[in-house]
mmCIF file of C-alpha atoms and ligand atoms in Angstrom:
data_model
loop_
_atom_site.group_PDB
_atom_site.id
_atom_site.type_symbol
_atom_site.label_atom_id
_atom_site.label_comp_id
_atom_site.label_asym_id
_atom_site.label_seq_id
_atom_site.Cartn_x
_atom_site.Cartn_y
_atom_site.Cartn_z
ATOM 1 C CA MET U 1 5.449 -49.981 -45.733
ATOM 2 C CA THR U 2 2.626 -52.260 -45.244
ATOM 3 C CA THR U 3 2.976 -55.555 -48.808
ATOM 4 C CA ALA U 4 -1.350 -56.637 -50.499
ATOM 5 C CA ASN U 5 0.874 -60.081 -49.351
ATOM 6 C CA ASP U 6 -0.294 -59.042 -44.975
ATOM 7 C CA GLN U 7 -2.634 -58.251 -46.328
ATOM 8 C CA ILE U 8 -4.131 -62.664 -46.032
ATOM 9 C CA THR U 9 -1.716 -63.278 -43.674
ATOM 10 C CA GLY U 10 -3.120 -64.786 -41.335
ATOM 11 C CA LYS U 11 -6.308 -63.857 -41.856
ATOM 12 C CA VAL U 12 -9.774 -65.320 -40.314
ATOM 13 C CA VAL U 13 -12.011 -66.394 -43.558
ATOM 14 C CA ILE U 14 -15.111 -68.243 -43.287
ATOM 15 C CA ILE U 15 -16.239 -69.171 -46.810
ATOM 16 C CA THR U 16 -19.708 -71.093 -47.003
ATOM 17 C CA GLY U 17 -19.759 -73.969 -50.279
ATOM 18 C CA ALA U 18 -16.849 -74.434 -49.506
ATOM 19 C CA SER U 19 -16.913 -77.562 -50.923
ATOM 20 C CA SER U 20 -17.329 -77.252 -54.844
ATOM 21 C CA GLY U 21 -16.539 -74.424 -57.523
ATOM 22 C CA LEU U 22 -16.112 -70.940 -56.801
ATOM 23 C CA GLY U 23 -15.603 -71.857 -52.463
ATOM 24 C CA GLU U 24 -13.420 -74.617 -53.297
ATOM 25 C CA ALA U 25 -10.534 -72.384 -55.837
ATOM 26 C CA THR U 26 -10.494 -69.965 -52.966
ATOM 27 C CA ALA U 27 -9.813 -71.706 -50.288
ATOM 28 C CA ARG U 28 -6.905 -73.143 -51.819
ATOM 29 C CA ARG U 29 -5.532 -69.510 -53.662
ATOM 30 C CA LEU U 30 -6.316 -68.053 -49.733
ATOM 31 C CA SER U 31 -4.404 -70.374 -47.468
ATOM 32 C CA GLU U 32 -0.909 -70.838 -50.556
ATOM 33 C CA ARG U 33 -1.916 -66.558 -49.001
ATOM 34 C CA GLY U 34 -1.456 -67.682 -45.838
ATOM 35 C CA ALA U 35 -4.836 -68.094 -44.475
ATOM 36 C CA LYS U 36 -6.529 -69.089 -41.695
ATOM 37 C CA LEU U 37 -9.618 -71.002 -42.961
ATOM 38 C CA VAL U 38 -13.131 -72.744 -41.682
ATOM 39 C CA LEU U 39 -14.576 -74.427 -44.944
ATOM 40 C CA ALA U 40 -18.608 -75.059 -44.409
ATOM 41 C CA ALA U 41 -21.017 -76.907 -46.482
ATOM 42 C CA ARG U 42 -22.847 -79.398 -46.013
ATOM 43 C CA ARG U 43 -20.743 -82.009 -47.360
ATOM 44 C CA GLU U 44 -18.254 -83.775 -44.825
ATOM 45 C CA ASP U 45 -16.835 -86.118 -46.539
ATOM 46 C CA ARG U 46 -15.734 -82.765 -49.446
ATOM 47 C CA LEU U 47 -14.528 -81.319 -46.796
ATOM 48 C CA VAL U 48 -12.475 -82.549 -45.045
ATOM 49 C CA LYS U 49 -11.203 -83.763 -48.229
ATOM 50 C CA LEU U 50 -10.275 -80.620 -49.160
ATOM 51 C CA THR U 51 -9.327 -79.692 -45.149
ATOM 52 C CA GLU U 52 -6.133 -82.722 -45.680
ATOM 53 C CA GLU U 53 -4.938 -81.399 -48.751
ATOM 54 C CA LEU U 54 -4.529 -77.632 -47.399
ATOM 55 C CA LYS U 55 -3.152 -79.036 -44.484
ATOM 56 C CA ALA U 56 -1.211 -81.090 -46.876
ATOM 57 C CA ASN U 57 0.260 -77.631 -48.583
ATOM 58 C CA GLY U 58 1.294 -76.838 -45.415
ATOM 59 C CA GLY U 59 -2.373 -74.634 -45.081
ATOM 60 C CA GLU U 60 -4.022 -73.847 -41.819
ATOM 61 C CA ALA U 61 -7.316 -74.764 -42.301
ATOM 62 C CA ILE U 62 -11.030 -76.497 -40.246
ATOM 63 C CA TRP U 63 -14.358 -77.967 -41.660
ATOM 64 C CA GLN U 64 -17.938 -77.518 -39.924
ATOM 65 C CA THR U 65 -20.340 -78.757 -41.997
ATOM 66 C CA THR U 66 -23.329 -76.602 -42.293
ATOM 67 C CA ASP U 67 -26.218 -76.147 -43.720
ATOM 68 C CA VAL U 68 -26.721 -72.701 -43.837
ATOM 69 C CA THR U 69 -31.016 -72.446 -44.603
ATOM 70 C CA ASP U 70 -30.200 -72.761 -40.183
ATOM 71 C CA ARG U 71 -29.635 -70.039 -38.498
ATOM 72 C CA LYS U 72 -28.168 -72.091 -36.044
ATOM 73 C CA GLN U 73 -25.948 -73.812 -37.709
ATOM 74 C CA VAL U 74 -24.644 -70.774 -38.988
ATOM 75 C CA GLU U 75 -24.074 -69.338 -35.203
ATOM 76 C CA ALA U 76 -22.522 -73.013 -34.404
ATOM 77 C CA LEU U 77 -20.513 -71.850 -37.942
ATOM 78 C CA ALA U 78 -19.424 -68.474 -37.222
ATOM 79 C CA LYS U 79 -18.487 -69.923 -33.020
ATOM 80 C CA ILE U 80 -15.999 -72.616 -33.934
ATOM 81 C CA ALA U 81 -14.343 -70.069 -36.562
ATOM 82 C CA LYS U 82 -14.077 -67.171 -33.340
ATOM 83 C CA ASP U 83 -12.997 -70.706 -30.694
ATOM 84 C CA THR U 84 -10.124 -71.985 -32.623
ATOM 85 C CA PHE U 85 -8.688 -68.775 -34.006
ATOM 86 C CA GLY U 86 -9.655 -66.628 -31.727
ATOM 87 C CA ARG U 87 -11.705 -63.884 -34.319
ATOM 88 C CA ILE U 88 -12.769 -63.192 -38.193
ATOM 89 C CA ASP U 89 -11.393 -61.362 -39.997
ATOM 90 C CA VAL U 90 -13.965 -62.276 -43.507
ATOM 91 C CA LEU U 91 -16.490 -63.811 -44.610
ATOM 92 C CA VAL U 92 -17.128 -65.416 -47.885
ATOM 93 C CA ASN U 93 -21.237 -66.046 -48.250
ATOM 94 C CA ASN U 94 -20.869 -68.266 -51.065
ATOM 95 C CA ALA U 95 -23.660 -70.632 -50.655
ATOM 96 C CA GLY U 96 -26.035 -70.968 -53.484
ATOM 97 C CA LEU U 97 -27.544 -72.459 -56.066
ATOM 98 C CA MET U 98 -29.353 -72.306 -59.516
ATOM 99 C CA PRO U 99 -32.009 -74.384 -60.173
ATOM 100 C CA LEU U 100 -33.147 -72.613 -63.203
ATOM 101 C CA ALA U 101 -36.502 -72.664 -64.531
ATOM 102 C CA PRO U 102 -39.525 -70.824 -65.566
ATOM 103 C CA LEU U 103 -41.792 -69.823 -63.596
ATOM 104 C CA ASP U 104 -44.358 -71.263 -65.848
ATOM 105 C CA ALA U 105 -43.058 -74.592 -64.456
ATOM 106 C CA LEU U 106 -44.054 -73.211 -60.840
ATOM 107 C CA LYS U 107 -41.290 -75.050 -59.246
ATOM 108 C CA VAL U 108 -42.161 -73.851 -55.708
ATOM 109 C CA ASP U 109 -40.043 -75.773 -53.928
ATOM 110 C CA GLU U 110 -36.685 -75.181 -56.212
ATOM 111 C CA TRP U 111 -37.843 -71.460 -55.243
ATOM 112 C CA ASP U 112 -38.007 -71.358 -52.127
ATOM 113 C CA GLN U 113 -35.378 -73.079 -51.593
ATOM 114 C CA MET U 114 -32.873 -70.604 -54.128
ATOM 115 C CA VAL U 115 -34.542 -67.766 -51.105
ATOM 116 C CA ASP U 116 -33.617 -70.311 -48.513
ATOM 117 C CA VAL U 117 -29.863 -70.396 -48.934
ATOM 118 C CA ASN U 118 -29.315 -67.744 -51.758
ATOM 119 C CA ILE U 119 -31.002 -64.962 -49.147
ATOM 120 C CA LYS U 120 -31.839 -66.267 -46.442
ATOM 121 C CA GLY U 121 -27.717 -67.681 -46.472
ATOM 122 C CA VAL U 122 -26.729 -64.875 -46.988
ATOM 123 C CA MET U 123 -28.957 -63.544 -44.313
ATOM 124 C CA TYR U 124 -27.884 -65.667 -41.502
ATOM 125 C CA GLY U 125 -24.062 -65.391 -42.118
ATOM 126 C CA ILE U 126 -24.016 -61.787 -42.135
ATOM 127 C CA ALA U 127 -26.107 -61.256 -38.326
ATOM 128 C CA ALA U 128 -23.670 -64.155 -37.322
ATOM 129 C CA VAL U 129 -20.289 -62.494 -37.875
ATOM 130 C CA LEU U 130 -21.424 -58.743 -37.901
ATOM 131 C CA PRO U 131 -21.480 -58.225 -33.900
ATOM 132 C CA ILE U 132 -17.992 -59.733 -33.578
ATOM 133 C CA MET U 133 -16.551 -57.474 -36.926
ATOM 134 C CA ARG U 134 -17.682 -55.175 -34.357
ATOM 135 C CA GLU U 135 -16.502 -56.260 -30.992
ATOM 136 C CA GLN U 136 -13.191 -56.216 -33.944
ATOM 137 C CA HIS U 137 -12.834 -52.942 -35.105
ATOM 138 C CA SER U 138 -12.947 -54.593 -38.312
ATOM 139 C CA GLY U 139 -14.327 -57.110 -40.902
ATOM 140 C CA HIS U 140 -15.063 -57.631 -44.283
ATOM 141 C CA VAL U 141 -18.428 -59.737 -45.741
ATOM 142 C CA ILE U 142 -17.739 -60.744 -49.205
ATOM 143 C CA ASN U 143 -21.082 -61.434 -51.332
ATOM 144 C CA LEU U 144 -21.584 -64.001 -54.039
ATOM 145 C CA SER U 145 -24.242 -62.596 -55.869
ATOM 146 C CA SER U 146 -24.261 -62.724 -60.073
ATOM 147 C CA VAL U 147 -24.221 -61.482 -63.597
ATOM 148 C CA ALA U 148 -28.343 -62.749 -63.102
ATOM 149 C CA GLY U 149 -27.684 -59.592 -59.464
ATOM 150 C CA HIS U 150 -27.727 -57.318 -61.859
ATOM 151 C CA LYS U 151 -30.053 -58.141 -65.676
ATOM 152 C CA VAL U 152 -32.878 -60.618 -65.267
ATOM 153 C CA PHE U 153 -32.230 -62.952 -68.001
ATOM 154 C CA PRO U 154 -35.823 -65.550 -68.903
ATOM 155 C CA GLY U 155 -36.094 -67.974 -66.960
ATOM 156 C CA ALA U 156 -33.748 -67.131 -65.035
ATOM 157 C CA ALA U 157 -36.621 -64.761 -62.964
ATOM 158 C CA VAL U 158 -36.265 -66.178 -58.911
ATOM 159 C CA TYR U 159 -33.035 -66.867 -59.286
ATOM 160 C CA CYS U 160 -32.080 -63.418 -60.231
ATOM 161 C CA ALA U 161 -34.136 -61.834 -57.902
ATOM 162 C CA THR U 162 -31.809 -63.815 -55.612
ATOM 163 C CA LYS U 163 -28.697 -62.408 -56.801
ATOM 164 C CA TYR U 164 -30.897 -58.396 -56.984
ATOM 165 C CA ALA U 165 -31.218 -59.493 -53.228
ATOM 166 C CA VAL U 166 -27.761 -60.579 -52.345
ATOM 167 C CA ARG U 167 -26.263 -56.909 -54.346
ATOM 168 C CA ALA U 168 -28.379 -54.905 -52.300
ATOM 169 C CA LEU U 169 -27.229 -57.037 -48.759
ATOM 170 C CA SER U 170 -24.262 -55.797 -50.142
ATOM 171 C CA GLU U 171 -24.645 -52.393 -50.780
ATOM 172 C CA GLY U 172 -27.057 -51.461 -47.350
ATOM 173 C CA LEU U 173 -23.938 -53.909 -45.548
ATOM 174 C CA ARG U 174 -21.471 -50.583 -47.465
ATOM 175 C CA MET U 175 -24.081 -47.988 -46.299
ATOM 176 C CA GLU U 176 -24.456 -48.763 -42.385
ATOM 177 C CA ALA U 177 -20.838 -50.217 -42.242
ATOM 178 C CA GLY U 178 -18.602 -47.002 -41.552
ATOM 179 C CA ASP U 179 -15.170 -47.041 -41.818
ATOM 180 C CA GLU U 180 -14.350 -50.365 -40.263
ATOM 181 C CA ILE U 181 -16.088 -53.245 -42.062
ATOM 182 C CA ARG U 182 -15.908 -54.122 -45.522
ATOM 183 C CA SER U 183 -18.240 -55.338 -48.035
ATOM 184 C CA THR U 184 -17.462 -56.477 -51.878
ATOM 185 C CA ASN U 185 -20.776 -58.005 -53.923
ATOM 186 C CA ILE U 186 -18.772 -60.218 -56.432
ATOM 187 C CA SER U 187 -20.940 -60.528 -59.443
ATOM 188 C CA PRO U 188 -19.789 -63.774 -61.687
ATOM 189 C CA GLY U 189 -20.867 -64.930 -65.170
ATOM 190 C CA ALA U 190 -20.427 -67.976 -65.908
ATOM 191 C CA ILE U 191 -18.041 -69.971 -64.222
ATOM 192 C CA ALA U 192 -17.493 -73.862 -64.517
ATOM 193 C CA THR U 193 -18.755 -75.863 -61.614
ATOM 194 C CA GLU U 194 -21.070 -78.008 -60.331
ATOM 195 C CA LEU U 195 -23.831 -74.629 -59.999
ATOM 196 C CA THR U 196 -25.432 -75.660 -63.536
ATOM 197 C CA SER U 197 -26.384 -79.401 -61.940
ATOM 198 C CA THR U 198 -28.885 -78.354 -59.996
ATOM 199 C CA ILE U 199 -31.246 -77.529 -63.167
ATOM 200 C CA THR U 200 -34.350 -79.994 -62.807
ATOM 201 C CA ASP U 201 -35.923 -78.405 -66.783
ATOM 202 C CA PRO U 202 -34.945 -80.182 -69.121
ATOM 203 C CA THR U 203 -35.471 -76.448 -71.400
ATOM 204 C CA ALA U 204 -33.196 -74.602 -68.987
ATOM 205 C CA ALA U 205 -31.002 -77.132 -68.946
ATOM 206 C CA GLU U 206 -30.591 -77.077 -72.001
ATOM 207 C CA ALA U 207 -30.210 -72.950 -72.067
ATOM 208 C CA ALA U 208 -27.169 -73.253 -69.766
ATOM 209 C CA GLU U 209 -25.534 -75.851 -71.743
ATOM 210 C CA GLU U 210 -24.962 -73.288 -74.427
ATOM 211 C CA LEU U 211 -24.303 -70.559 -72.441
ATOM 212 C CA TYR U 212 -22.157 -72.089 -70.044
ATOM 213 C CA LYS U 213 -19.609 -73.041 -73.560
ATOM 214 C CA VAL U 214 -17.689 -70.404 -72.658
ATOM 215 C CA ALA U 215 -17.078 -70.440 -69.126
ATOM 216 C CA ILE U 216 -14.025 -70.308 -67.221
ATOM 217 C CA ASP U 217 -11.790 -71.772 -64.493
ATOM 218 C CA ALA U 218 -13.572 -71.103 -60.888
ATOM 219 C CA ASP U 219 -10.178 -70.173 -60.260
ATOM 220 C CA ALA U 220 -10.574 -66.418 -61.891
ATOM 221 C CA VAL U 221 -13.036 -65.849 -58.973
ATOM 222 C CA ALA U 222 -10.886 -66.512 -56.439
ATOM 223 C CA ARG U 223 -7.748 -64.386 -58.033
ATOM 224 C CA ALA U 224 -11.117 -61.412 -57.666
ATOM 225 C CA ILE U 225 -11.846 -62.323 -54.487
ATOM 226 C CA VAL U 226 -8.126 -61.995 -53.396
ATOM 227 C CA TYR U 227 -8.004 -58.860 -54.823
ATOM 228 C CA ALA U 228 -10.794 -57.698 -52.691
ATOM 229 C CA ILE U 229 -9.255 -59.078 -49.549
ATOM 230 C CA GLU U 230 -5.558 -57.879 -50.109
ATOM 231 C CA GLN U 231 -6.217 -54.658 -50.459
ATOM 232 C CA PRO U 232 -5.624 -52.087 -47.444
ATOM 233 C CA HIS U 233 -8.084 -51.607 -44.838
ATOM 234 C CA ASP U 234 -8.797 -48.091 -45.760
ATOM 235 C CA VAL U 235 -9.876 -49.777 -49.341
ATOM 236 C CA ASP U 236 -13.133 -51.152 -49.894
ATOM 237 C CA ILE U 237 -13.153 -53.669 -53.467
ATOM 238 C CA ASN U 238 -17.576 -53.041 -53.346
ATOM 239 C CA GLU U 239 -18.445 -54.478 -56.460
ATOM 240 C CA ILE U 240 -16.544 -57.081 -59.499
ATOM 241 C CA ILE U 241 -17.965 -58.100 -62.085
ATOM 242 C CA LEU U 242 -16.579 -60.370 -64.084
ATOM 243 C CA ARG U 243 -17.903 -62.768 -67.483
ATOM 244 C CA PRO U 244 -15.072 -65.035 -69.498
ATOM 245 C CA THR U 245 -14.658 -62.293 -72.733
ATOM 246 C CA ALA U 246 -16.369 -64.910 -75.083
ATOM 247 C CA GLN U 247 -19.641 -64.386 -73.128
ATOM 248 C CA GLU U 248 -22.401 -61.915 -75.256
ATOM 249 C CA LEU U 249 -25.233 -61.971 -72.244
HETATM 250 P P1 NDP W 301 -21.374 -75.272 -56.804
HETATM 251 O O1 NDP W 301 -23.168 -76.089 -57.101
HETATM 252 O O2 NDP W 301 -20.007 -75.800 -57.169
HETATM 253 O O3 NDP W 301 -21.193 -75.156 -55.519
HETATM 254 C C1 NDP W 301 -22.090 -75.102 -54.474
HETATM 255 C C2 NDP W 301 -21.579 -74.346 -53.520
HETATM 256 O O4 NDP W 301 -23.187 -74.068 -52.361
HETATM 257 C C3 NDP W 301 -21.614 -76.330 -52.850
HETATM 258 O O5 NDP W 301 -20.616 -76.034 -52.157
HETATM 259 C C4 NDP W 301 -22.833 -75.967 -51.396
HETATM 260 O O6 NDP W 301 -21.750 -77.697 -50.594
HETATM 261 C C5 NDP W 301 -22.669 -75.013 -50.887
HETATM 262 N N1 NDP W 301 -24.349 -75.451 -50.793
HETATM 263 C C6 NDP W 301 -25.491 -75.128 -51.046
HETATM 264 N N2 NDP W 301 -26.645 -75.742 -50.381
HETATM 265 C C7 NDP W 301 -26.107 -74.994 -49.635
HETATM 266 C C8 NDP W 301 -26.748 -74.955 -47.936
HETATM 267 N N3 NDP W 301 -27.801 -74.782 -47.011
HETATM 268 N N4 NDP W 301 -26.406 -75.446 -47.224
HETATM 269 C C9 NDP W 301 -24.571 -74.848 -47.496
HETATM 270 N N5 NDP W 301 -24.142 -74.788 -48.206
HETATM 271 C C10 NDP W 301 -24.820 -75.033 -49.487
HETATM 272 O O7 NDP W 301 -21.772 -73.129 -57.643
HETATM 273 P P2 NDP W 301 -21.004 -72.427 -57.950
HETATM 274 O O8 NDP W 301 -19.034 -72.634 -57.150
HETATM 275 O O9 NDP W 301 -20.747 -71.263 -58.911
HETATM 276 O O10 NDP W 301 -21.532 -70.911 -56.489
HETATM 277 C C11 NDP W 301 -21.223 -70.157 -55.628
HETATM 278 C C12 NDP W 301 -22.182 -69.533 -55.859
HETATM 279 O O11 NDP W 301 -21.414 -68.430 -56.550
HETATM 280 C C13 NDP W 301 -23.364 -69.723 -55.698
HETATM 281 O O12 NDP W 301 -23.981 -68.573 -55.061
HETATM 282 C C14 NDP W 301 -23.247 -69.350 -56.516
HETATM 283 O O13 NDP W 301 -25.045 -68.605 -57.304
HETATM 284 C C15 NDP W 301 -22.404 -68.057 -57.732
HETATM 285 N N6 NDP W 301 -22.357 -67.496 -58.622
HETATM 286 C C16 NDP W 301 -22.053 -68.793 -59.612
HETATM 287 C C17 NDP W 301 -22.138 -68.886 -60.860
HETATM 288 C C18 NDP W 301 -21.807 -69.755 -61.500
HETATM 289 O O14 NDP W 301 -21.356 -69.600 -62.924
HETATM 290 N N7 NDP W 301 -21.124 -71.289 -61.534
HETATM 291 C C19 NDP W 301 -22.152 -67.349 -61.503
HETATM 292 C C20 NDP W 301 -22.498 -66.451 -61.149
HETATM 293 C C21 NDP W 301 -22.549 -67.005 -59.776
HETATM 294 P P3 NDP W 301 -22.470 -79.041 -50.521
HETATM 295 O O15 NDP W 301 -24.254 -78.818 -51.485
HETATM 296 O O16 NDP W 301 -21.557 -79.319 -50.008
HETATM 297 O O17 NDP W 301 -23.755 -78.504 -49.427
#
C-alpha cells in the first residue's frame, strides 16, 4: 500500500516567491518530506541562503532568480527544473504582492504591478509547466489565492480582483485538466509574512496592521500545501480556505 509520505518523497516541486513568507515555509516543509525543490524569486541572496540551509539538513534543492512578470524567465525556470531533475511534479504558484489602497488613491502603477505578478505571473507559471505535465501524464498546480479571492474588502478592490482571478484560473485548470493533472487553490487569511510591507497607502497600512494582529505563522499554509500534495494521485484537493481562528473577516 502507498503511504501518504510516498506522495512527496522525490517529487520535483517548483516554488515561486520562495525567498520569504509562505514560499519559504513551504520549501522547508517539503524539503523535510524529501521533495526536490526548485526555488524561485528575485532576491538571489535569500534563495542562496535557503538552498544552503535545506541542503545542510539533507535536502535537495536548487535556485533560479526569476521575475514572474517576465514570461521568458518563467519558461527558463521550468526548463532548469526539467533539465536538472528530469520532470516537474508540482508548481506552487505563490509569488504575489498586496499594496492595498482605496481606488480613489489612484495607485495605478501598483494596480499594474498586482495584475502583472498576481495574475500574469500565475498564468506564465501554468503556461511553462502545463505542456511538460501533459507529456508526463501527471502534474499538480497549486495556486495561492486568498480569503480576498472569496470576498471583497473595501480598500482592497484590485488585490481582491487579482485573487478572484487566481481562483478562476485554478477552477478552470481543474475542469480542463482531465484525470492526470491536479489543481489546488489555497486561500489563506492573515498570515505573518512580509506581504503587508508592500502597502504604501497610510490608511490601508493602518487597517492591515489591525487585521494582522491575529496573524498566524506561515507554516500553517505550508502544512496545507503538504496535505494537498501528499494525497494519492486520484484525490485532487481543489480548495483550501484557512484563517487564524481569531480572524473575524
Ligand atoms: P511575502 O511578501 O513574504 O512573499 C512574497 C514572495 O513573492 C516573495 O518571495 C517575493 O520574492 C515574491 N515576489 C514578489 N514579486 C515577485 C516577482 N515579480 N517575481 C518573482 N517573485 C516575486 O508574502 P507571502 O508569503 O505572504 O505571499 C505569498 C503569496 O500568498 C502571495 O501570492 C500572497 O498574495 C498570498 N497570500 C498571503 C497571505 C498573507 O496573509 N500573508 C494571505 C493570502 C494570500 P522577491 O521579492 O525576492 O522576488
